[in-house]
Amino acid sequence: DFIQIFVRKLRGEDQEEELTIDYVKVNNMTVKMPYQCFINGRFEDAEDGKTYSTINPTDGSVSLPVPPFTLNASVADFYRKPVKTLPAPSLRLADLMEEHQEELATIESIDSGAVYTLALKTHVGMSIQTFRYFAGWCDKIQGKTIPINQARPNRNLTFTKKEPLGVCAIVIPWNYPLMMLAWKSAACLAAGNTLVLKPAQVTPLTALKFAELSVKAGIPKGVINILPGSGGMVGQRLSDHPDIRKLGFTGSTPVGKQIMKSCALSNLKKVSLELGGKSPLIIFSDCDMDKAVRMGMSSVFFNKGENCIAAGRLFVEESIHDDVRKLGLSRRSWVFQQDNDPKHTAKKPQEWLREKRWTILKWPSMSFFMLPTVFTDVEDHMFIAKEESFGPVMVVSKFRNGDVDGVLQRANDTEYGLASGVFTRDINKAMYVSEQLEAGTVFVNTYNKTDVASPFGGFKQSGFGKDLGEDALSEYLKTKAVTVEY
Ligand code: NAP
Ligand code: MG
């Protein structure tokens, strides 16, 4: 059964095998788009022949019938033992992703509704950088030599080794399908683990294209496995699995809690959780106003607001509040729909978002996109000031001139702690605020400046464990202490 598939060892050495992949036409362009489950180096249909449709959110059309993972044990083999780390294939994988970047960006746009140019630059671009960065770590994972108390007349020496965990599961959301895959998989592979990844049910296609490229890059069979399907089914089974030693998750806080519980009850597997946020951005009157407005916009609307570190709450110092607003409204590149109607603020915009992922506004026709929306004069107790929107919703409130501690208190008054930002020209204020903000990331005079080398992850109910940077490796390694007496 399902559980057994992970414990089977690879049959013999990897032999070159032809990959069978179907071709699909998109806008008169032929895109090679795998759509089946990828297990042990092969694309497979679901055993019961079932499929589900993945749709293109731009027009609601069906892109492909994807088989959810239902294969049974007899058809799949997995590596159980971790493999040696693979710097060369990892680099080759990054190169291949770059060679195929337009294709990957096209697939990402079709599947997730990402704007093509952003898909190319961010979704795909940062994924390539992430694989390059972690390929560099493959041969630099090492322990320490530690002086310990001597056991006279003998002496002792302790050294530590960093070892892979084994089979790791990765479960990710739909907002940056390929990039979330890259952030977790690259670190997981660099640490020498094998992985089983469940993409979001609605956005499986770049993960499957990635699987194809991983074969071409020479990643051995069974090291990377992609299982499309629902969280309740495939995701839950991964959390419950007795032979998986780690689950890396990015998604919502409630699902993160459920996963942590299942991981604990099954086999106490290690977990890292990158969860939701309602990140504060504080704009002081002594800031570079033009920059603050420009970045304030993108802090909210970048990637259509489907951004875990999106600034969910903007606090603007009273004396510049109206100027910031004017400046914001004058920017033609953003379409605003002002809404101060208390009826609407009471109505939970998130509910519109959650019902159908996006509110359908017939713009462009038949699309699922919601127009950028701004709420001003928001008070902290309102629903929109508390709950993550995960859409293009800006929430602006004022704070009293000079009231640094007051605004900090409001900024920290949340159970989330993913990211935060501050705009000021006063270095002392910037340092003080960055010290006081309870968030895993603080941006000063910038926003959304994530980088592959900088650790990323939240505090409080935004989860724990870091993606990216050196810190991410330790999420996928265990430390062994060896003590020798001589
Ligand atoms: P979600 O509902 O939590 O889903 C995330 C993933 O978990 C999906 O693949 C989902 O499967 C799966 N899942 C659902 N139930 C599960 C279960 N019982 N066991 C195992 N897996 C399960 O999140 P979402 O709404 O798709 O994504 C938006 C959320 O992600 C937001 O809260 C956002 O802040 C967060 N996010 C955080 C970060 C970060 O780095 N902190 C980055 C991006 C997004 P399905 O395919 O069936 O949905
Ligand atoms: Mg889709």
Coordinates of C-alpha atoms and ligand atoms in Angstrom, one line a residue:
D1 CA 0.0 0.0 0.0
F2 CA 0.9 3.7 0.0
I3 CA 3.0 3.4 3.1
Q4 CA 5.2 0.7 1.6
I5 CA 6.3 2.7 -1.4
F6 CA 8.8 4.7 0.6
V7 CA 10.6 1.9 2.1
R8 CA 11.5 0.0 -1.0
K9 CA 15.0 0.4 -2.1
L10 CA 16.0 1.3 -5.6
R11 CA 16.3 -1.6 -7.9
G12 CA 19.9 -1.7 -9.2
E13 CA 21.7 1.3 -10.6
D14 CA 20.0 4.1 -12.5
Q15 CA 19.6 3.1 -16.1
E16 CA 18.9 5.7 -18.8
E17 CA 15.2 5.5 -19.5
E18 CA 13.1 7.3 -22.0
L19 CA 10.7 9.7 -20.2
T20 CA 7.3 9.7 -21.7
I21 CA 5.8 13.2 -21.7
D22 CA 2.8 14.5 -23.5
Y23 CA 3.0 17.8 -25.4
V24 CA 0.3 20.4 -25.0
K25 CA -0.5 23.4 -27.2
V26 CA -0.8 26.8 -25.5
N27 CA -1.6 29.9 -27.6
N28 CA -0.2 28.2 -30.7
M29 CA 3.0 27.5 -28.9
T30 CA 3.9 23.9 -28.1
V31 CA 4.8 23.5 -24.5
K32 CA 6.1 20.2 -23.2
M33 CA 4.1 20.0 -20.0
P34 CA 4.2 16.8 -18.0
Y35 CA 1.0 16.3 -15.9
Q36 CA 1.2 12.9 -14.3
C37 CA 2.5 11.9 -10.9
F38 CA 6.3 11.7 -10.8
I39 CA 7.5 8.7 -8.9
N40 CA 10.9 7.1 -8.8
G41 CA 11.9 8.8 -12.1
R42 CA 8.8 8.0 -14.1
F43 CA 5.6 9.8 -14.9
E44 CA 2.6 7.7 -14.0
D45 CA -1.1 7.9 -14.1
A46 CA -3.2 7.4 -11.1
E47 CA -3.8 3.8 -10.6
D48 CA -7.6 4.1 -10.7
G49 CA -7.3 6.2 -13.8
K50 CA -8.8 9.2 -12.1
T51 CA -7.9 12.8 -12.9
Y52 CA -8.8 16.3 -11.7
S53 CA -8.7 19.4 -13.8
T54 CA -6.2 22.2 -13.2
I55 CA -7.6 25.5 -14.5
N56 CA -6.1 28.7 -15.8
P57 CA -7.3 31.5 -13.5
T58 CA -7.0 34.0 -16.2
D59 CA -10.0 32.7 -18.1
G60 CA -11.2 29.7 -16.1
S61 CA -10.4 27.3 -18.9
V62 CA -9.2 23.8 -18.1
S63 CA -5.4 23.5 -18.7
L64 CA -4.9 19.8 -18.1
P65 CA -6.3 16.7 -16.5
V66 CA -4.0 15.9 -13.6
P67 CA -4.0 12.5 -11.9
P68 CA -4.1 12.8 -8.1
F69 CA -1.6 10.5 -6.5
T70 CA -3.3 7.1 -5.9
L71 CA -0.6 4.8 -7.1
N72 CA -0.1 1.7 -5.0
A73 CA 3.1 0.2 -3.7
S74 CA 3.8 -2.2 -6.4
V75 CA 4.6 0.4 -9.1
A76 CA 6.9 2.6 -7.2
D77 CA 10.3 2.4 -5.7
F78 CA 11.8 5.0 -3.5
Y79 CA 15.3 5.5 -2.2
R80 CA 15.0 5.1 1.5
K81 CA 18.6 5.9 2.3
P82 CA 19.7 9.5 1.8
V83 CA 21.9 9.9 -1.2
K84 CA 25.3 11.5 -1.3
T85 CA 25.0 15.3 -1.8
L86 CA 25.0 16.2 -5.4
P87 CA 26.6 19.5 -6.3
A88 CA 27.1 18.8 -10.0
P89 CA 23.5 17.7 -10.8
S90 CA 22.1 20.5 -8.6
L91 CA 24.1 23.1 -10.6
R92 CA 23.1 21.4 -13.8
L93 CA 19.5 21.6 -12.7
A94 CA 19.8 25.3 -12.1
D95 CA 21.3 25.7 -15.6
L96 CA 18.5 23.6 -17.1
M97 CA 15.8 25.7 -15.4
E98 CA 17.5 28.7 -16.8
E99 CA 17.5 27.2 -20.3
H100 CA 13.8 26.4 -19.9
Q101 CA 12.9 29.6 -18.0
E102 CA 10.4 30.9 -20.6
E103 CA 8.7 27.6 -20.7
L104 CA 8.5 27.4 -16.9
A105 CA 7.2 31.0 -16.7
T106 CA 4.5 30.2 -19.3
I107 CA 3.4 27.1 -17.4
E108 CA 3.4 29.1 -14.1
S109 CA 1.2 31.8 -15.7
I110 CA -1.2 29.4 -17.1
D111 CA -1.5 27.4 -13.9
S112 CA -1.4 30.1 -11.2
G113 CA -2.4 33.2 -13.0
A114 CA 0.9 34.9 -12.4
V115 CA 1.8 37.8 -14.7
Y116 CA 4.2 36.4 -17.2
T117 CA 7.0 39.0 -16.6
L118 CA 6.8 38.5 -12.9
A119 CA 6.7 34.7 -13.3
L120 CA 9.9 35.0 -15.4
K121 CA 11.7 37.3 -13.1
T122 CA 10.6 36.2 -9.6
H123 CA 8.8 32.8 -9.6
V124 CA 11.3 31.2 -12.0
G125 CA 14.3 33.6 -11.6
M126 CA 14.5 33.3 -7.9
S127 CA 14.0 29.5 -8.1
I128 CA 17.1 29.3 -10.4
Q129 CA 19.1 31.4 -8.0
T130 CA 18.0 29.2 -5.1
F131 CA 19.2 26.0 -6.7
R132 CA 22.5 27.7 -7.6
Y133 CA 23.0 29.0 -4.1
F134 CA 22.3 25.6 -2.4
A135 CA 24.3 23.7 -4.9
G136 CA 27.2 25.7 -3.5
W137 CA 26.5 24.3 0.0
C138 CA 26.6 20.7 -1.0
D139 CA 30.3 20.2 -0.3
K140 CA 30.4 22.6 2.6
I141 CA 28.3 20.9 5.2
Q142 CA 30.5 20.0 8.1
G143 CA 30.6 19.6 11.8
K144 CA 32.8 21.0 14.6
T145 CA 35.6 19.7 16.9
I146 CA 34.6 20.3 20.5
P147 CA 36.9 20.3 23.5
I148 CA 35.2 18.4 26.4
N149 CA 36.3 17.5 29.9
Q150 CA 39.1 15.0 30.0
A151 CA 38.7 11.6 31.6
R152 CA 42.1 11.3 33.2
P153 CA 44.4 9.4 32.6
N154 CA 42.8 9.2 29.2
R155 CA 41.9 12.1 26.9
N156 CA 38.8 12.7 24.9
L157 CA 37.8 14.3 21.7
T158 CA 34.3 15.1 20.5
F159 CA 33.5 15.9 16.9
T160 CA 30.1 16.5 15.3
K161 CA 28.8 15.4 11.9
K162 CA 25.9 16.8 10.0
E163 CA 23.8 14.0 8.6
P164 CA 20.8 14.0 6.3
L165 CA 17.4 13.1 7.8
G166 CA 16.3 10.6 5.2
V167 CA 13.0 10.9 3.2
C168 CA 11.6 14.4 3.6
A169 CA 8.1 15.5 2.7
I170 CA 7.4 19.0 1.4
V171 CA 3.9 20.5 1.2
I172 CA 3.5 23.9 -0.4
P173 CA 0.8 26.5 -1.4
W174 CA -0.3 27.9 -4.8
N175 CA 1.0 31.5 -4.6
Y176 CA 4.5 30.9 -5.8
P177 CA 4.3 27.2 -6.9
L178 CA 7.8 26.8 -8.3
M179 CA 9.6 29.2 -5.9
M180 CA 8.2 27.5 -2.8
L181 CA 9.3 24.2 -4.3
A182 CA 12.8 25.6 -4.9
W183 CA 13.2 27.2 -1.4
K184 CA 12.5 24.0 0.3
S185 CA 13.8 21.3 -2.2
A186 CA 17.1 23.0 -2.9
A187 CA 18.1 23.0 0.8
C188 CA 16.6 19.5 1.3
L189 CA 18.7 18.1 -1.5
A190 CA 21.9 20.0 -0.7
A191 CA 21.6 18.3 2.8
G192 CA 21.5 14.9 1.1
N193 CA 17.9 13.9 1.6
T194 CA 15.4 12.5 -0.8
L195 CA 12.1 14.3 -1.1
V196 CA 8.4 13.7 -1.7
L197 CA 6.7 16.9 -2.6
K198 CA 3.0 17.7 -2.8
P199 CA 2.3 20.8 -4.7
A200 CA -1.0 22.7 -4.1
Q201 CA -3.7 20.8 -5.9
V202 CA -4.5 23.8 -8.0
T203 CA -0.9 24.5 -9.2
P204 CA 0.9 21.2 -9.9
L205 CA 2.3 21.9 -13.3
T206 CA 5.7 23.7 -12.8
A207 CA 6.5 21.1 -10.1
L208 CA 6.0 18.4 -12.8
K209 CA 8.1 20.3 -15.4
F210 CA 10.8 20.6 -12.7
A211 CA 10.7 16.8 -12.3
E212 CA 11.3 16.4 -15.9
L213 CA 14.3 18.7 -15.8
S214 CA 15.7 16.9 -12.7
V215 CA 15.9 13.7 -14.7
K216 CA 17.8 15.6 -17.4
A217 CA 20.1 17.1 -14.8
G218 CA 21.1 13.6 -13.6
I219 CA 19.4 13.6 -10.2
P220 CA 19.1 9.9 -9.5
K221 CA 15.8 8.1 -9.7
G222 CA 13.7 8.3 -6.6
V223 CA 15.5 11.3 -5.1
I224 CA 12.8 13.7 -6.2
N225 CA 9.1 12.6 -6.2
I226 CA 6.2 14.8 -7.0
L227 CA 2.7 13.8 -5.9
P228 CA -0.2 16.0 -7.0
G229 CA -3.4 15.8 -5.1
S230 CA -5.3 17.3 -2.2
G231 CA -4.0 18.3 1.2
G232 CA -6.6 16.2 2.9
M233 CA -5.5 13.1 1.1
V234 CA -1.9 13.2 -0.1
G235 CA -0.7 15.9 2.4
Q236 CA -2.3 14.2 5.3
R237 CA -0.8 10.9 4.4
L238 CA 2.6 12.4 4.2
S239 CA 2.2 13.9 7.7
D240 CA 1.1 10.6 9.0
H241 CA 3.7 8.5 7.3
P242 CA 5.9 6.5 9.6
D243 CA 9.0 6.4 7.5
I244 CA 9.2 10.1 6.6
R245 CA 11.5 12.0 9.0
K246 CA 10.7 15.6 8.3
L247 CA 7.9 17.6 6.8
G248 CA 8.6 21.1 5.5
F249 CA 5.4 23.1 5.1
T250 CA 4.5 26.5 3.7
G251 CA 0.8 27.4 4.0
S252 CA -1.8 28.7 6.4
T253 CA -1.6 28.6 10.2
P254 CA -4.6 26.3 10.8
V255 CA -3.2 23.7 8.3
G256 CA 0.2 24.1 9.9
K257 CA -1.2 23.2 13.3
Q258 CA -2.9 20.2 11.9
I259 CA 0.3 19.0 10.2
M260 CA 2.4 19.5 13.4
K261 CA -0.1 17.5 15.3
S262 CA -0.1 14.6 12.8
C263 CA 3.7 14.7 12.6
A264 CA 3.9 14.4 16.4
L265 CA 1.4 11.6 16.7
S266 CA 2.8 9.5 13.8
N267 CA 6.5 9.3 14.5
L268 CA 7.5 12.7 15.9
K269 CA 8.9 13.8 12.6
K270 CA 10.7 17.1 12.5
V271 CA 8.6 19.9 11.1
S272 CA 9.2 23.4 9.9
L273 CA 6.3 25.7 9.3
E274 CA 6.2 28.8 7.2
L275 CA 2.7 30.2 7.9
G276 CA 0.6 33.2 7.4
G277 CA 1.2 36.8 8.3
K278 CA -0.3 40.2 8.7
S279 CA 2.9 42.2 8.5
P280 CA 3.1 45.8 9.7
L281 CA 4.7 48.5 7.7
I282 CA 5.4 51.7 9.6
I283 CA 5.9 54.9 7.7
F284 CA 7.4 57.8 9.6
S285 CA 7.1 61.4 8.5
D286 CA 10.9 61.7 8.2
C287 CA 11.1 59.1 5.4
D288 CA 11.9 59.5 1.7
M289 CA 8.2 59.9 0.9
D290 CA 8.4 59.0 -2.8
K291 CA 10.2 55.8 -2.1
A292 CA 7.9 55.0 0.9
V293 CA 4.8 55.3 -1.3
R294 CA 6.3 53.3 -4.1
M295 CA 7.4 50.5 -1.9
G296 CA 4.3 50.8 0.2
M297 CA 2.3 50.0 -2.9
S298 CA 4.4 47.0 -3.8
S299 CA 4.6 45.8 -0.2
V300 CA 0.9 45.1 -0.6
F301 CA 0.2 44.5 -4.2
F302 CA 3.3 42.5 -5.3
N303 CA 2.2 39.2 -6.9
K304 CA -1.4 40.4 -6.6
G305 CA -1.2 40.5 -2.9
E306 CA -0.7 36.7 -2.8
N307 CA 2.4 37.1 -0.9
C308 CA 2.9 35.8 2.6
I309 CA 5.0 38.8 3.7
A310 CA 2.6 41.3 2.1
A311 CA 2.3 44.3 4.3
G312 CA -1.2 43.6 5.7
R313 CA -1.2 46.7 7.8
L314 CA 0.2 50.1 6.9
F315 CA 0.7 52.6 9.8
V316 CA 1.3 56.1 8.5
E317 CA 2.3 59.0 10.8
E318 CA -0.5 61.5 11.0
S319 CA 1.3 64.5 9.7
I320 CA 2.0 62.9 6.3
H321 CA -1.1 60.7 6.1
D322 CA -2.9 62.8 3.6
D323 CA 0.1 63.4 1.4
V324 CA 0.9 59.7 1.3
R325 CA -2.7 59.1 0.3
K326 CA -2.5 61.7 -2.5
L327 CA 0.8 60.5 -3.8
G328 CA -0.6 56.9 -3.8
L329 CA -3.7 57.9 -5.7
S330 CA -1.7 59.8 -8.3
R331 CA 0.2 56.8 -9.3
R332 CA -1.5 55.7 -12.5
S333 CA 0.0 52.2 -12.5
W334 CA -2.3 51.2 -9.7
V335 CA -6.0 51.0 -10.0
F336 CA -7.8 51.9 -6.8
Q337 CA -11.2 51.2 -5.6
Q338 CA -11.6 53.2 -2.4
D339 CA -14.0 51.9 0.0
N340 CA -14.7 53.5 3.3
D341 CA -18.2 52.1 3.6
P342 CA -18.5 50.6 7.1
K343 CA -20.9 48.1 5.6
H344 CA -18.1 46.7 3.6
T345 CA -15.4 46.8 6.3
A346 CA -17.8 44.7 8.3
K347 CA -18.2 42.3 5.5
K348 CA -14.9 40.6 5.7
P349 CA -13.2 41.0 2.4
Q350 CA -11.3 37.8 3.2
E351 CA -14.5 35.9 2.9
W352 CA -14.9 37.2 -0.7
L353 CA -11.3 36.1 -1.3
R354 CA -11.7 32.7 0.3
E355 CA -14.9 31.7 -1.2
K356 CA -13.6 31.6 -4.7
R357 CA -9.9 32.4 -4.2
W358 CA -10.6 35.8 -5.9
T359 CA -13.7 37.9 -6.3
I360 CA -14.8 37.7 -9.8
L361 CA -15.0 41.3 -11.1
K362 CA -15.1 40.6 -14.8
W363 CA -11.7 42.2 -15.4
P364 CA -10.3 41.1 -17.7
S365 CA -13.5 39.3 -18.8
M366 CA -14.1 36.0 -17.2
S367 CA -11.0 36.2 -15.0
F368 CA -10.8 35.5 -11.3
F369 CA -8.8 38.6 -10.5
M370 CA -9.8 41.1 -7.8
L371 CA -9.0 44.8 -8.3
P372 CA -6.5 46.4 -5.9
T373 CA -8.5 47.7 -3.0
V374 CA -7.6 50.3 -0.4
F375 CA -9.2 50.7 3.0
T376 CA -8.2 53.9 4.9
D377 CA -8.8 55.0 8.5
V378 CA -8.9 51.4 9.5
E379 CA -9.0 50.7 13.3
D380 CA -7.1 47.9 14.9
H381 CA -10.2 46.0 16.1
M382 CA -11.6 45.6 12.6
F383 CA -11.5 42.2 10.9
I384 CA -9.5 43.6 7.9
A385 CA -6.9 44.8 10.4
K386 CA -6.5 41.4 11.9
E387 CA -6.9 38.7 9.3
E388 CA -4.6 37.9 6.5
S389 CA -6.2 38.9 3.2
F390 CA -3.8 37.1 0.7
G391 CA -5.2 39.4 -2.0
P392 CA -4.6 43.0 -3.2
V393 CA -6.1 44.7 -0.1
M394 CA -4.3 47.6 1.4
V395 CA -5.2 48.5 5.0
V396 CA -4.1 51.9 6.1
S397 CA -4.3 53.5 9.5
K398 CA -2.8 56.6 11.2
F399 CA -0.7 57.0 14.3
R400 CA -0.1 60.1 16.4
N401 CA 2.9 62.2 15.5
G402 CA 6.0 61.1 17.3
D403 CA 4.4 58.1 19.0
V404 CA 7.0 55.5 18.2
D405 CA 6.2 53.2 21.1
G406 CA 2.5 53.5 20.5
V407 CA 2.8 52.4 16.9
L408 CA 5.2 49.6 17.9
Q409 CA 2.7 48.3 20.4
R410 CA 0.0 48.3 17.7
A411 CA 2.3 46.7 15.2
N412 CA 3.2 43.8 17.6
D413 CA -0.4 43.3 18.7
T414 CA -0.9 40.3 16.5
E415 CA -0.4 36.5 16.8
Y416 CA 1.5 36.7 13.5
G417 CA 5.2 37.6 13.2
L418 CA 6.4 36.9 9.7
A419 CA 7.7 40.2 8.4
S420 CA 7.6 43.9 9.0
G421 CA 9.0 47.2 7.6
V422 CA 9.9 50.7 8.6
F423 CA 10.5 53.8 6.6
T424 CA 12.5 56.6 8.3
R425 CA 15.7 58.5 7.6
D426 CA 16.6 58.5 11.3
I427 CA 19.0 55.7 11.9
N428 CA 18.4 55.6 15.6
K429 CA 14.7 55.2 15.1
A430 CA 15.2 52.6 12.5
M431 CA 17.5 50.5 14.8
Y432 CA 15.2 50.9 17.7
V433 CA 12.1 49.9 15.7
S434 CA 13.8 46.9 14.1
E435 CA 14.8 45.7 17.6
Q436 CA 11.3 46.0 18.9
L437 CA 9.4 44.5 16.0
E438 CA 8.4 40.9 16.7
A439 CA 8.9 39.5 13.3
G440 CA 11.3 37.1 11.6
T441 CA 12.1 39.7 8.9
V442 CA 12.4 43.5 9.3
F443 CA 12.9 45.6 6.2
V444 CA 14.3 49.1 6.7
N445 CA 13.6 51.6 3.9
T446 CA 12.8 48.7 1.5
Y447 CA 10.3 45.9 1.3
N448 CA 10.0 42.4 -0.2
K449 CA 13.7 42.3 -0.5
T450 CA 14.1 38.6 0.0
D451 CA 17.4 37.0 -1.1
V452 CA 18.6 33.5 -1.3
A453 CA 21.3 34.1 1.2
S454 CA 19.1 35.6 3.8
P455 CA 17.1 33.4 6.2
F456 CA 13.4 33.7 5.9
G457 CA 10.7 32.6 8.4
G458 CA 8.4 33.8 11.0
F459 CA 7.9 34.2 14.8
K460 CA 4.8 33.4 16.9
Q461 CA 2.0 31.8 14.9
S462 CA 3.7 32.6 11.6
G463 CA 5.6 29.4 12.4
F464 CA 9.2 28.4 12.9
G465 CA 12.2 27.1 10.9
K466 CA 13.9 29.1 8.2
D467 CA 13.9 28.8 4.4
L468 CA 16.9 30.2 2.5
G469 CA 20.4 31.1 3.7
E470 CA 22.6 28.8 5.7
D471 CA 19.9 28.4 8.4
A472 CA 17.7 26.5 6.0
L473 CA 20.2 23.6 5.8
S474 CA 19.8 22.9 9.5
E475 CA 16.1 22.3 8.9
Y476 CA 17.2 19.3 6.8
L477 CA 20.1 17.9 8.8
K478 CA 20.7 16.3 12.1
T479 CA 23.8 16.6 14.3
K480 CA 25.6 13.5 15.5
A481 CA 28.2 14.0 18.3
V482 CA 31.0 11.4 18.3
T483 CA 33.1 11.2 21.4
V484 CA 36.5 9.3 21.3
E485 CA 38.6 8.3 24.3
Y486 CA 42.3 7.8 23.6
Ligands
NAP1 P1 -3.2 26.0 2.9 O1 -4.6 25.9 2.7 O2 -2.6 25.9 4.3 O3 -2.5 24.9 1.9 C1 -1.1 24.8 1.8 C2 -0.8 23.3 1.4 O4 -1.2 22.4 2.4 C3 -1.6 22.9 0.2 O5 -0.8 22.1 -0.6 C4 -2.7 22.1 0.8 O6 -3.3 21.2 -0.1 C5 -2.0 21.4 1.9 N1 -2.9 20.9 2.9 C6 -4.2 21.2 3.2 N2 -4.6 20.4 4.2 C7 -3.6 19.6 4.6 C8 -3.5 18.5 5.6 N3 -4.4 18.2 6.4 N4 -2.3 17.9 5.6 C9 -1.3 18.2 4.8 N5 -1.4 19.2 3.9 C10 -2.5 19.9 3.8 O7 -2.6 27.4 2.4 P2 -3.1 28.1 1.0 O8 -4.4 28.8 1.3 O9 -3.0 27.3 -0.1 O10 -1.9 29.2 0.9 C11 -2.0 30.4 1.5 C12 -1.3 30.5 2.9 O11 0.1 30.2 2.7 C13 -1.4 31.8 3.5 O12 -1.7 31.7 4.8 C14 0.1 32.3 3.3 O13 0.4 33.3 4.2 C15 0.8 31.1 3.5 N6 2.2 31.3 2.9 C16 3.2 31.4 3.7 C17 4.5 31.6 3.2 C18 5.7 31.7 4.2 O14 6.8 31.5 3.7 N7 5.5 31.9 5.4 C19 4.7 31.6 1.9 C20 3.6 31.5 1.0 C21 2.3 31.3 1.6 P3 -4.4 21.6 -1.2 O15 -3.7 21.6 -2.5 O16 -5.6 20.7 -1.1 O17 -4.9 23.0 -0.8
MG2 MG -4.3 25.9 -12.0

